[in-house]
Amino acid sequence: MTVTETTGESTGARTDTCAGPPQGDRRPDGADKYTISEVAALTGLSAHTLRWYERIGLMPHIDRSHTGQRRYSNRDLDWLALVGKLRLTGMPVADMVRYAEMVRAGDHTYADRFELLKATREDVMTRIAELQGTLAVLDRKISFYADAGRALASERSR
């Protein structure tokens, strides 16, 4: 079971999807075996970061070729897109790892996942409100300097 799956397809139960629609330049499912350098190019993450994600349990089940090279799938790319969004929320890495563990554990963790994501959403909303206040201050200052600049230019032209 990959990190993004919450139930097997054979059960007919709902599966957890990741961050959104697939991005361009992806191979069709079944032919989606990407090397670490290809994933780095597609995601903007370094190979070092991808290996670190694997070591800490954020992506513990990356397939390997017969020679031991990592082979990432479209599902792995979807998961990395979600991880990127979680990083943008400011979610601590430990919470991202805990979320990944809950996803792998199965459906019985839905309530815990819900609470973690809900708390993260509340944090994001608080940050957005703070940034809106900051933006309002910047807008006032910009307006002040624009008006002051026009007044100075008008005075100089007399």
mmCIF file of C-alpha atoms in Angstrom:
data_model
loop_
_atom_site.group_PDB
_atom_site.id
_atom_site.type_symbol
_atom_site.label_atom_id
_atom_site.label_comp_id
_atom_site.label_asym_id
_atom_site.label_seq_id
_atom_site.Cartn_x
_atom_site.Cartn_y
_atom_site.Cartn_z
ATOM 1 C CA MET A 1 0.000 0.000 0.000
ATOM 2 C CA THR A 2 1.415 3.380 -0.978
ATOM 3 C CA VAL A 3 1.234 6.400 1.262
ATOM 4 C CA THR A 4 -1.618 7.963 -0.700
ATOM 5 C CA GLU A 5 -3.868 4.932 -0.564
ATOM 6 C CA THR A 6 -6.185 4.538 2.362
ATOM 7 C CA THR A 7 -8.016 1.445 1.177
ATOM 8 C CA GLY A 8 -7.417 -1.236 -1.404
ATOM 9 C CA GLU A 9 -9.065 -0.824 -4.770
ATOM 10 C CA SER A 10 -10.544 -4.303 -4.520
ATOM 11 C CA THR A 11 -12.668 -3.304 -1.520
ATOM 12 C CA GLY A 12 -14.552 -0.665 -3.495
ATOM 13 C CA ALA A 13 -14.092 1.720 -0.581
ATOM 14 C CA ARG A 14 -13.118 5.339 -0.998
ATOM 15 C CA THR A 15 -9.430 6.130 -1.436
ATOM 16 C CA ASP A 16 -7.689 9.239 -0.241
ATOM 17 C CA THR A 17 -6.541 11.452 -3.072
ATOM 18 C CA CYS A 18 -3.741 13.932 -2.731
ATOM 19 C CA ALA A 19 -3.201 17.500 -3.735
ATOM 20 C CA GLY A 20 -5.204 17.920 -6.883
ATOM 21 C CA PRO A 21 -5.234 17.176 -10.561
ATOM 22 C CA PRO A 22 -2.138 15.628 -12.099
ATOM 23 C CA GLN A 23 0.448 18.000 -13.462
ATOM 24 C CA GLY A 24 1.668 18.007 -17.061
ATOM 25 C CA ASP A 25 4.650 16.051 -18.387
ATOM 26 C CA ARG A 26 3.566 12.894 -16.623
ATOM 27 C CA ARG A 27 3.636 9.421 -18.018
ATOM 28 C CA PRO A 28 0.500 7.302 -18.226
ATOM 29 C CA ASP A 29 -0.171 5.042 -15.273
ATOM 30 C CA GLY A 30 1.680 1.763 -15.734
ATOM 31 C CA ALA A 31 4.540 3.510 -17.536
ATOM 32 C CA ASP A 32 5.132 5.912 -14.663
ATOM 33 C CA LYS A 33 8.554 4.923 -13.430
ATOM 34 C CA TYR A 34 10.569 8.076 -12.740
ATOM 35 C CA THR A 35 14.165 8.227 -11.557
ATOM 36 C CA ILE A 36 15.111 10.410 -8.617
ATOM 37 C CA SER A 37 16.631 12.995 -10.977
ATOM 38 C CA GLU A 38 13.425 13.106 -13.036
ATOM 39 C CA VAL A 39 11.362 13.610 -9.882
ATOM 40 C CA ALA A 40 13.746 16.307 -8.731
ATOM 41 C CA ALA A 41 13.289 18.100 -12.063
ATOM 42 C CA LEU A 42 9.483 17.689 -11.972
ATOM 43 C CA THR A 43 9.041 18.794 -8.360
ATOM 44 C CA GLY A 44 11.861 21.246 -7.778
ATOM 45 C CA LEU A 45 12.985 19.183 -4.792
ATOM 46 C CA SER A 46 16.590 18.074 -4.555
ATOM 47 C CA ALA A 47 17.557 14.412 -4.674
ATOM 48 C CA HIS A 48 18.897 14.906 -1.150
ATOM 49 C CA THR A 49 15.449 16.073 0.035
ATOM 50 C CA LEU A 50 13.732 13.143 -1.669
ATOM 51 C CA ARG A 51 16.090 10.676 0.025
ATOM 52 C CA TRP A 52 15.566 12.466 3.361
ATOM 53 C CA TYR A 53 11.761 12.208 2.962
ATOM 54 C CA GLU A 54 12.235 8.472 2.488
ATOM 55 C CA ARG A 55 14.509 8.154 5.548
ATOM 56 C CA ILE A 56 12.153 10.013 7.913
ATOM 57 C CA GLY A 57 9.091 8.023 6.851
ATOM 58 C CA LEU A 58 7.375 10.640 4.719
ATOM 59 C CA MET A 59 7.815 8.404 1.647
ATOM 60 C CA PRO A 60 9.013 5.069 2.979
ATOM 61 C CA HIS A 61 7.873 2.717 0.227
ATOM 62 C CA ILE A 62 9.507 3.917 -2.960
ATOM 63 C CA ASP A 63 9.845 1.099 -5.468
ATOM 64 C CA ARG A 64 13.306 0.055 -6.616
ATOM 65 C CA SER A 65 14.555 -1.255 -9.924
ATOM 66 C CA HIS A 66 16.407 -4.563 -10.124
ATOM 67 C CA THR A 67 19.627 -2.540 -9.723
ATOM 68 C CA GLY A 68 18.341 -0.771 -6.611
ATOM 69 C CA GLN A 69 17.551 2.585 -8.207
ATOM 70 C CA ARG A 70 14.524 4.407 -6.870
ATOM 71 C CA ARG A 71 11.496 4.368 -9.178
ATOM 72 C CA TYR A 72 8.774 6.873 -8.405
ATOM 73 C CA SER A 73 5.185 6.598 -9.644
ATOM 74 C CA ASN A 74 2.492 9.153 -10.451
ATOM 75 C CA ARG A 75 1.016 8.422 -7.014
ATOM 76 C CA ASP A 76 4.354 9.360 -5.472
ATOM 77 C CA LEU A 77 4.290 12.626 -7.431
ATOM 78 C CA ASP A 78 0.758 13.264 -6.151
ATOM 79 C CA TRP A 79 1.946 12.633 -2.607
ATOM 80 C CA LEU A 80 4.907 14.983 -3.070
ATOM 81 C CA ALA A 81 2.504 17.677 -4.320
ATOM 82 C CA LEU A 82 0.462 17.261 -1.131
ATOM 83 C CA VAL A 83 3.594 17.356 1.014
ATOM 84 C CA GLY A 84 4.576 20.577 -0.747
ATOM 85 C CA LYS A 85 1.198 22.106 0.099
ATOM 86 C CA LEU A 86 1.496 20.952 3.712
ATOM 87 C CA ARG A 87 4.949 22.560 3.894
ATOM 88 C CA LEU A 88 3.451 25.830 2.632
ATOM 89 C CA THR A 89 0.940 25.726 5.492
ATOM 90 C CA GLY A 90 3.812 25.749 7.952
ATOM 91 C CA MET A 91 2.972 22.261 9.199
ATOM 92 C CA PRO A 92 5.954 20.843 11.104
ATOM 93 C CA VAL A 93 7.726 17.936 9.431
ATOM 94 C CA ALA A 94 6.936 15.738 12.438
ATOM 95 C CA ASP A 95 3.210 16.349 11.854
ATOM 96 C CA MET A 96 3.603 15.571 8.149
ATOM 97 C CA VAL A 97 5.278 12.278 9.057
ATOM 98 C CA ARG A 98 2.518 11.560 11.578
ATOM 99 C CA TYR A 99 -0.083 12.292 8.882
ATOM 100 C CA ALA A 100 1.701 9.911 6.471
ATOM 101 C CA GLU A 101 1.731 7.216 9.156
ATOM 102 C CA MET A 102 -1.999 7.690 9.736
ATOM 103 C CA VAL A 103 -2.707 7.434 5.996
ATOM 104 C CA ARG A 104 -0.751 4.176 5.841
ATOM 105 C CA ALA A 105 -2.541 2.870 8.948
ATOM 106 C CA GLY A 106 -5.919 2.978 7.216
ATOM 107 C CA ASP A 107 -9.466 4.212 7.520
ATOM 108 C CA HIS A 108 -9.653 4.014 11.308
ATOM 109 C CA THR A 109 -7.409 7.124 11.435
ATOM 110 C CA TYR A 110 -9.831 9.385 9.518
ATOM 111 C CA ALA A 111 -10.878 11.252 12.677
ATOM 112 C CA ASP A 112 -7.268 11.908 13.695
ATOM 113 C CA ARG A 113 -6.370 13.041 10.175
ATOM 114 C CA PHE A 114 -9.409 15.290 10.162
ATOM 115 C CA GLU A 115 -8.343 16.915 13.442
ATOM 116 C CA LEU A 116 -4.754 17.413 12.289
ATOM 117 C CA LEU A 117 -5.805 19.004 9.004
ATOM 118 C CA LYS A 118 -8.489 21.095 10.702
ATOM 119 C CA ALA A 119 -5.949 22.478 13.204
ATOM 120 C CA THR A 120 -3.551 23.205 10.346
ATOM 121 C CA ARG A 121 -6.325 25.028 8.480
ATOM 122 C CA GLU A 122 -7.024 27.157 11.557
ATOM 123 C CA ASP A 123 -3.325 28.055 11.745
ATOM 124 C CA VAL A 124 -3.346 29.012 8.056
ATOM 125 C CA MET A 125 -6.447 31.173 8.518
ATOM 126 C CA THR A 126 -4.764 32.969 11.433
ATOM 127 C CA ARG A 127 -1.668 33.590 9.312
ATOM 128 C CA ILE A 128 -3.824 34.872 6.438
ATOM 129 C CA ALA A 129 -5.539 37.343 8.790
ATOM 130 C CA GLU A 130 -2.133 38.511 10.062
ATOM 131 C CA LEU A 131 -0.885 38.936 6.497
ATOM 132 C CA GLN A 132 -4.026 40.864 5.527
ATOM 133 C CA GLY A 133 -3.338 43.275 8.404
ATOM 134 C CA THR A 134 0.254 43.616 7.251
ATOM 135 C CA LEU A 135 -0.908 44.218 3.684
ATOM 136 C CA ALA A 136 -3.251 46.973 4.874
ATOM 137 C CA VAL A 137 -0.338 48.734 6.614
ATOM 138 C CA LEU A 138 1.785 48.446 3.469
ATOM 139 C CA ASP A 139 -1.065 49.809 1.326
ATOM 140 C CA ARG A 140 -1.416 52.836 3.628
ATOM 141 C CA LYS A 141 2.332 53.507 3.495
ATOM 142 C CA ILE A 142 2.432 53.113 -0.288
ATOM 143 C CA SER A 143 -0.500 55.515 -0.620
ATOM 144 C CA PHE A 144 1.210 58.003 1.710
ATOM 145 C CA TYR A 145 4.449 57.948 -0.268
ATOM 146 C CA ALA A 146 2.633 58.133 -3.600
ATOM 147 C CA ASP A 147 0.716 61.226 -2.389
ATOM 148 C CA ALA A 148 3.880 62.746 -0.870
ATOM 149 C CA GLY A 149 5.793 62.140 -4.100
ATOM 150 C CA ARG A 150 3.092 63.833 -6.160
ATOM 151 C CA ALA A 151 3.034 66.792 -3.744
ATOM 152 C CA LEU A 152 6.820 67.174 -3.940
ATOM 153 C CA ALA A 153 6.800 66.951 -7.721
ATOM 154 C CA SER A 154 4.010 69.527 -7.906
ATOM 155 C CA GLU A 155 5.886 71.896 -5.559
ATOM 156 C CA ARG A 156 9.119 71.560 -7.561
ATOM 157 C CA SER A 157 7.389 72.347 -10.816
ATOM 158 C CA ARG A 158 6.195 75.768 -9.536
#
